[in-house]
């Protein structure tokens, strides 16, 4: 199974997550502050980081920014925990690079379901059929290496961004609704704001080319067909 790092300064919450994850067969390490989380990720290379936002020292948002800026940890799946239930706060977590979020108080079963979805998306410990590379115009997506190239240059994408990009590039011109994109990201487990998709798309536009992802107002998004 997977190696999970839990960064949570509340010992009771950390122990609850640890118990549920261990019951599913995972190996779990726990740290209580942001600096320790950064050190543990860089040293041990976990398969999933469960990250509280309100950590002492370096908070969860800055931990995420630093990990995403490092090519060695940029693709690490990050599941963010936050006590701030406002949509803007949740979307901020996605904007800095988290792949998913769970608001406190949460159901441990939902937390584990979200974690499983992220691990499946990142193909941790699973043998998947090799999906062929996709190329449209100047963008190439290589699923086997979780790699994105734009005009020959590597572009670091989070697992969520990569998942949406692969789907959009697979059928240029097809309009995918937000619900379809959300299901690809999270399955049917729990409520996720439709704006989650908007944040991932905005980040892809920044990293690639704004014109590559076309907005179909009131419906969703489509990958632009090359001229």
mmCIF file of C-alpha atoms in Angstrom:
data_model
loop_
_atom_site.group_PDB
_atom_site.id
_atom_site.type_symbol
_atom_site.label_atom_id
_atom_site.label_comp_id
_atom_site.label_asym_id
_atom_site.label_seq_id
_atom_site.Cartn_x
_atom_site.Cartn_y
_atom_site.Cartn_z
ATOM 1 C CA UNK A 1 0.000 0.000 0.000
ATOM 2 C CA UNK A 2 1.021 3.654 0.225
ATOM 3 C CA UNK A 3 3.348 5.666 2.447
ATOM 4 C CA UNK A 4 1.365 8.582 3.888
ATOM 5 C CA UNK A 5 2.702 11.625 5.722
ATOM 6 C CA UNK A 6 0.227 13.383 8.026
ATOM 7 C CA UNK A 7 1.101 16.987 8.928
ATOM 8 C CA UNK A 8 -1.305 17.915 11.726
ATOM 9 C CA UNK A 9 -0.556 19.777 14.972
ATOM 10 C CA UNK A 10 -3.621 18.462 16.820
ATOM 11 C CA UNK A 11 -2.475 15.111 18.306
ATOM 12 C CA UNK A 12 -6.019 13.715 18.512
ATOM 13 C CA UNK A 13 -6.758 14.515 14.862
ATOM 14 C CA UNK A 14 -3.387 13.154 13.770
ATOM 15 C CA UNK A 15 -3.925 9.905 15.671
ATOM 16 C CA UNK A 16 -7.431 9.508 14.226
ATOM 17 C CA UNK A 17 -6.110 9.849 10.673
ATOM 18 C CA UNK A 18 -3.189 7.539 11.441
ATOM 19 C CA UNK A 19 -5.475 4.799 12.805
ATOM 20 C CA UNK A 20 -7.798 4.867 9.809
ATOM 21 C CA UNK A 21 -4.916 4.878 7.319
ATOM 22 C CA UNK A 22 -3.102 2.032 9.073
ATOM 23 C CA UNK A 23 -6.352 0.035 9.099
ATOM 24 C CA UNK A 24 -6.351 0.294 5.306
ATOM 25 C CA UNK A 25 -2.824 -1.105 5.182
ATOM 26 C CA UNK A 26 -0.866 2.105 4.697
ATOM 27 C CA UNK A 27 2.380 3.105 6.394
ATOM 28 C CA UNK A 28 1.906 6.427 8.206
ATOM 29 C CA UNK A 29 4.298 9.031 9.597
ATOM 30 C CA UNK A 30 3.074 12.049 11.579
ATOM 31 C CA UNK A 31 4.647 15.498 12.012
ATOM 32 C CA UNK A 32 3.280 18.517 13.858
ATOM 33 C CA UNK A 33 4.597 21.594 12.048
ATOM 34 C CA UNK A 34 5.288 22.880 8.571
ATOM 35 C CA UNK A 35 9.074 22.791 8.735
ATOM 36 C CA UNK A 36 9.017 19.154 9.821
ATOM 37 C CA UNK A 37 6.587 18.372 6.990
ATOM 38 C CA UNK A 38 8.966 19.849 4.410
ATOM 39 C CA UNK A 39 11.916 17.926 5.866
ATOM 40 C CA UNK A 40 9.980 14.646 5.949
ATOM 41 C CA UNK A 41 8.725 14.982 2.357
ATOM 42 C CA UNK A 42 12.189 15.753 1.031
ATOM 43 C CA UNK A 43 13.798 12.959 3.056
ATOM 44 C CA UNK A 44 11.240 10.155 2.784
ATOM 45 C CA UNK A 45 9.321 10.914 -0.455
ATOM 46 C CA UNK A 46 5.844 9.792 0.711
ATOM 47 C CA UNK A 47 3.126 8.809 -1.744
ATOM 48 C CA UNK A 48 0.546 11.179 -0.213
ATOM 49 C CA UNK A 49 0.685 14.228 2.063
ATOM 50 C CA UNK A 50 -2.315 14.949 4.302
ATOM 51 C CA UNK A 51 -1.674 18.580 5.215
ATOM 52 C CA UNK A 52 -3.411 20.823 7.736
ATOM 53 C CA UNK A 53 -3.537 24.488 6.703
ATOM 54 C CA UNK A 54 -3.083 25.982 10.190
ATOM 55 C CA UNK A 55 0.322 24.516 11.049
ATOM 56 C CA UNK A 56 2.777 26.306 13.345
ATOM 57 C CA UNK A 57 5.892 27.717 11.752
ATOM 58 C CA UNK A 58 5.360 27.294 8.010
ATOM 59 C CA UNK A 59 1.629 27.066 7.325
ATOM 60 C CA UNK A 60 0.041 24.574 4.940
ATOM 61 C CA UNK A 61 -0.290 27.030 2.080
ATOM 62 C CA UNK A 62 3.422 27.883 2.175
ATOM 63 C CA UNK A 63 4.360 24.208 2.540
ATOM 64 C CA UNK A 64 2.388 23.513 -0.636
ATOM 65 C CA UNK A 65 3.955 26.430 -2.530
ATOM 66 C CA UNK A 66 7.469 25.283 -1.605
ATOM 67 C CA UNK A 67 6.804 21.665 -2.563
ATOM 68 C CA UNK A 68 5.270 22.645 -5.905
ATOM 69 C CA UNK A 69 8.250 24.884 -6.696
ATOM 70 C CA UNK A 70 10.680 21.967 -6.273
ATOM 71 C CA UNK A 71 10.766 19.628 -9.313
ATOM 72 C CA UNK A 72 11.537 16.720 -6.998
ATOM 73 C CA UNK A 73 8.292 17.140 -5.053
ATOM 74 C CA UNK A 74 6.091 19.026 -7.523
ATOM 75 C CA UNK A 75 3.942 15.998 -8.386
ATOM 76 C CA UNK A 76 3.327 14.840 -4.797
ATOM 77 C CA UNK A 77 -0.430 14.362 -4.164
ATOM 78 C CA UNK A 78 -1.534 16.793 -1.426
ATOM 79 C CA UNK A 79 -4.812 16.475 0.448
ATOM 80 C CA UNK A 80 -5.380 19.667 2.437
ATOM 81 C CA UNK A 81 -7.314 19.904 5.705
ATOM 82 C CA UNK A 82 -8.880 23.224 6.626
ATOM 83 C CA UNK A 83 -11.175 24.555 9.342
ATOM 84 C CA UNK A 84 -12.082 27.466 7.072
ATOM 85 C CA UNK A 85 -15.213 26.399 5.259
ATOM 86 C CA UNK A 86 -15.603 29.475 3.057
ATOM 87 C CA UNK A 87 -15.351 28.727 -0.646
ATOM 88 C CA UNK A 88 -12.661 31.376 -1.199
ATOM 89 C CA UNK A 89 -10.477 29.802 1.494
ATOM 90 C CA UNK A 90 -10.908 26.363 -0.026
ATOM 91 C CA UNK A 91 -10.108 27.595 -3.507
ATOM 92 C CA UNK A 92 -6.992 29.331 -2.212
ATOM 93 C CA UNK A 93 -5.706 25.922 -1.205
ATOM 94 C CA UNK A 94 -6.229 24.618 -4.728
ATOM 95 C CA UNK A 95 -4.701 27.744 -6.227
ATOM 96 C CA UNK A 96 -1.419 27.229 -4.361
ATOM 97 C CA UNK A 97 -1.311 23.631 -5.594
ATOM 98 C CA UNK A 98 -3.308 21.302 -3.326
ATOM 99 C CA UNK A 99 -5.061 18.499 -5.212
ATOM 100 C CA UNK A 100 -8.071 18.196 -2.929
ATOM 101 C CA UNK A 101 -9.350 19.475 0.402
ATOM 102 C CA UNK A 102 -11.487 18.319 3.283
ATOM 103 C CA UNK A 103 -13.087 20.757 5.714
ATOM 104 C CA UNK A 104 -13.142 20.255 9.474
ATOM 105 C CA UNK A 105 -15.020 18.656 11.105
ATOM 106 C CA UNK A 106 -14.798 15.812 8.623
ATOM 107 C CA UNK A 107 -15.770 12.175 8.379
ATOM 108 C CA UNK A 108 -12.639 9.992 8.590
ATOM 109 C CA UNK A 109 -14.230 7.686 6.012
ATOM 110 C CA UNK A 110 -14.632 10.564 3.564
ATOM 111 C CA UNK A 111 -11.046 11.631 4.243
ATOM 112 C CA UNK A 112 -9.821 8.127 3.441
ATOM 113 C CA UNK A 113 -11.987 8.005 0.307
ATOM 114 C CA UNK A 114 -10.463 11.260 -0.917
ATOM 115 C CA UNK A 115 -6.997 9.926 -0.155
ATOM 116 C CA UNK A 116 -7.685 6.716 -2.083
ATOM 117 C CA UNK A 117 -8.870 8.755 -5.067
ATOM 118 C CA UNK A 118 -5.631 10.746 -5.082
ATOM 119 C CA UNK A 119 -3.513 7.628 -4.781
ATOM 120 C CA UNK A 120 -5.401 5.949 -7.638
ATOM 121 C CA UNK A 121 -4.971 9.041 -9.764
ATOM 122 C CA UNK A 122 -1.255 8.949 -9.143
ATOM 123 C CA UNK A 123 -1.131 5.165 -9.722
ATOM 124 C CA UNK A 124 0.609 4.418 -6.438
ATOM 125 C CA UNK A 125 1.146 0.696 -6.014
ATOM 126 C CA UNK A 126 -1.136 -0.154 -8.910
ATOM 127 C CA UNK A 127 -0.376 -1.672 -12.284
ATOM 128 C CA UNK A 128 -2.253 0.291 -14.933
ATOM 129 C CA UNK A 129 -2.400 -0.235 -18.683
ATOM 130 C CA UNK A 130 0.194 1.995 -20.300
ATOM 131 C CA UNK A 131 -1.657 4.952 -21.774
ATOM 132 C CA UNK A 132 -0.049 6.263 -24.951
ATOM 133 C CA UNK A 133 1.383 9.789 -25.142
ATOM 134 C CA UNK A 134 -0.993 12.459 -26.432
ATOM 135 C CA UNK A 135 0.150 15.331 -28.608
ATOM 136 C CA UNK A 136 -1.913 18.263 -29.825
ATOM 137 C CA UNK A 137 -0.069 21.196 -31.336
ATOM 138 C CA UNK A 138 2.736 22.304 -29.014
ATOM 139 C CA UNK A 139 1.566 20.253 -26.029
ATOM 140 C CA UNK A 140 2.501 16.648 -25.324
ATOM 141 C CA UNK A 141 1.121 14.642 -22.391
ATOM 142 C CA UNK A 142 3.004 11.472 -21.417
ATOM 143 C CA UNK A 143 0.931 9.513 -18.840
ATOM 144 C CA UNK A 144 3.561 6.831 -18.252
ATOM 145 C CA UNK A 145 5.953 9.490 -16.937
ATOM 146 C CA UNK A 146 3.328 11.905 -15.577
ATOM 147 C CA UNK A 147 5.015 14.432 -17.850
ATOM 148 C CA UNK A 148 3.780 17.487 -19.726
ATOM 149 C CA UNK A 149 5.841 19.161 -22.430
ATOM 150 C CA UNK A 150 5.034 22.541 -23.957
ATOM 151 C CA UNK A 151 7.146 23.396 -26.978
ATOM 152 C CA UNK A 152 9.622 20.793 -25.795
ATOM 153 C CA UNK A 153 9.946 22.240 -22.289
ATOM 154 C CA UNK A 154 8.802 20.285 -19.257
ATOM 155 C CA UNK A 155 5.895 21.836 -17.349
ATOM 156 C CA UNK A 156 5.317 20.791 -13.731
ATOM 157 C CA UNK A 157 1.646 19.956 -13.071
ATOM 158 C CA UNK A 158 -0.090 18.788 -9.943
ATOM 159 C CA UNK A 159 -1.920 15.443 -10.156
ATOM 160 C CA UNK A 160 -5.247 17.284 -10.446
ATOM 161 C CA UNK A 161 -4.019 19.528 -13.238
ATOM 162 C CA UNK A 162 -2.508 16.549 -15.040
ATOM 163 C CA UNK A 163 -5.762 14.584 -14.816
ATOM 164 C CA UNK A 164 -7.806 17.400 -16.355
ATOM 165 C CA UNK A 165 -5.182 18.139 -18.994
ATOM 166 C CA UNK A 166 -5.003 14.513 -20.116
ATOM 167 C CA UNK A 167 -8.781 14.339 -20.464
ATOM 168 C CA UNK A 168 -9.081 17.609 -22.386
ATOM 169 C CA UNK A 169 -6.184 16.822 -24.730
ATOM 170 C CA UNK A 170 -7.562 13.337 -25.415
ATOM 171 C CA UNK A 171 -10.466 14.829 -27.412
ATOM 172 C CA UNK A 172 -9.636 18.284 -28.786
ATOM 173 C CA UNK A 173 -12.751 20.329 -29.460
ATOM 174 C CA UNK A 174 -15.030 18.216 -27.254
ATOM 175 C CA UNK A 175 -16.784 20.233 -24.556
ATOM 176 C CA UNK A 176 -16.542 18.614 -21.129
ATOM 177 C CA UNK A 177 -18.983 19.850 -18.513
ATOM 178 C CA UNK A 178 -17.774 20.810 -15.055
ATOM 179 C CA UNK A 179 -19.603 17.773 -13.650
ATOM 180 C CA UNK A 180 -17.766 15.452 -16.030
ATOM 181 C CA UNK A 181 -14.432 16.999 -15.083
ATOM 182 C CA UNK A 182 -15.247 16.831 -11.368
ATOM 183 C CA UNK A 183 -16.147 13.154 -11.652
ATOM 184 C CA UNK A 184 -12.804 12.480 -13.322
ATOM 185 C CA UNK A 185 -11.063 14.309 -10.488
ATOM 186 C CA UNK A 186 -12.968 13.008 -7.486
ATOM 187 C CA UNK A 187 -15.389 10.301 -8.527
ATOM 188 C CA UNK A 188 -18.721 10.494 -6.715
ATOM 189 C CA UNK A 189 -17.269 10.775 -3.205
ATOM 190 C CA UNK A 190 -18.542 13.788 -1.288
ATOM 191 C CA UNK A 191 -19.378 17.328 -2.348
ATOM 192 C CA UNK A 192 -16.744 19.338 -4.162
ATOM 193 C CA UNK A 193 -17.294 22.873 -5.393
ATOM 194 C CA UNK A 194 -17.591 23.107 -9.202
ATOM 195 C CA UNK A 195 -15.167 26.021 -8.960
ATOM 196 C CA UNK A 196 -12.467 23.457 -8.209
ATOM 197 C CA UNK A 197 -12.341 22.823 -11.953
ATOM 198 C CA UNK A 198 -12.085 26.546 -12.671
ATOM 199 C CA UNK A 199 -9.030 26.855 -10.419
ATOM 200 C CA UNK A 200 -7.252 23.921 -12.070
ATOM 201 C CA UNK A 201 -8.025 25.332 -15.525
ATOM 202 C CA UNK A 202 -6.757 28.783 -14.521
ATOM 203 C CA UNK A 203 -3.498 27.216 -13.325
ATOM 204 C CA UNK A 204 -3.103 25.266 -16.584
ATOM 205 C CA UNK A 205 -3.618 28.452 -18.573
ATOM 206 C CA UNK A 206 -0.868 30.167 -16.578
ATOM 207 C CA UNK A 207 1.535 27.283 -17.100
ATOM 208 C CA UNK A 208 0.796 26.659 -20.787
ATOM 209 C CA UNK A 209 -1.070 29.142 -22.981
ATOM 210 C CA UNK A 210 -4.367 30.837 -22.069
ATOM 211 C CA UNK A 211 -5.764 30.181 -25.540
ATOM 212 C CA UNK A 212 -5.360 26.404 -25.312
ATOM 213 C CA UNK A 213 -8.315 25.818 -22.982
ATOM 214 C CA UNK A 214 -11.526 27.262 -24.373
ATOM 215 C CA UNK A 215 -14.375 28.274 -22.065
ATOM 216 C CA UNK A 216 -17.864 27.357 -23.211
ATOM 217 C CA UNK A 217 -19.977 29.636 -21.035
ATOM 218 C CA UNK A 218 -22.642 27.868 -19.005
ATOM 219 C CA UNK A 219 -21.289 24.448 -19.976
ATOM 220 C CA UNK A 220 -17.619 23.783 -19.325
ATOM 221 C CA UNK A 221 -14.283 23.620 -21.121
ATOM 222 C CA UNK A 222 -12.736 22.288 -24.327
ATOM 223 C CA UNK A 223 -9.191 21.931 -25.624
ATOM 224 C CA UNK A 224 -8.704 24.228 -28.576
ATOM 225 C CA UNK A 225 -8.412 22.502 -31.942
ATOM 226 C CA UNK A 226 -5.131 23.494 -33.632
ATOM 227 C CA UNK A 227 -5.532 25.792 -36.607
#
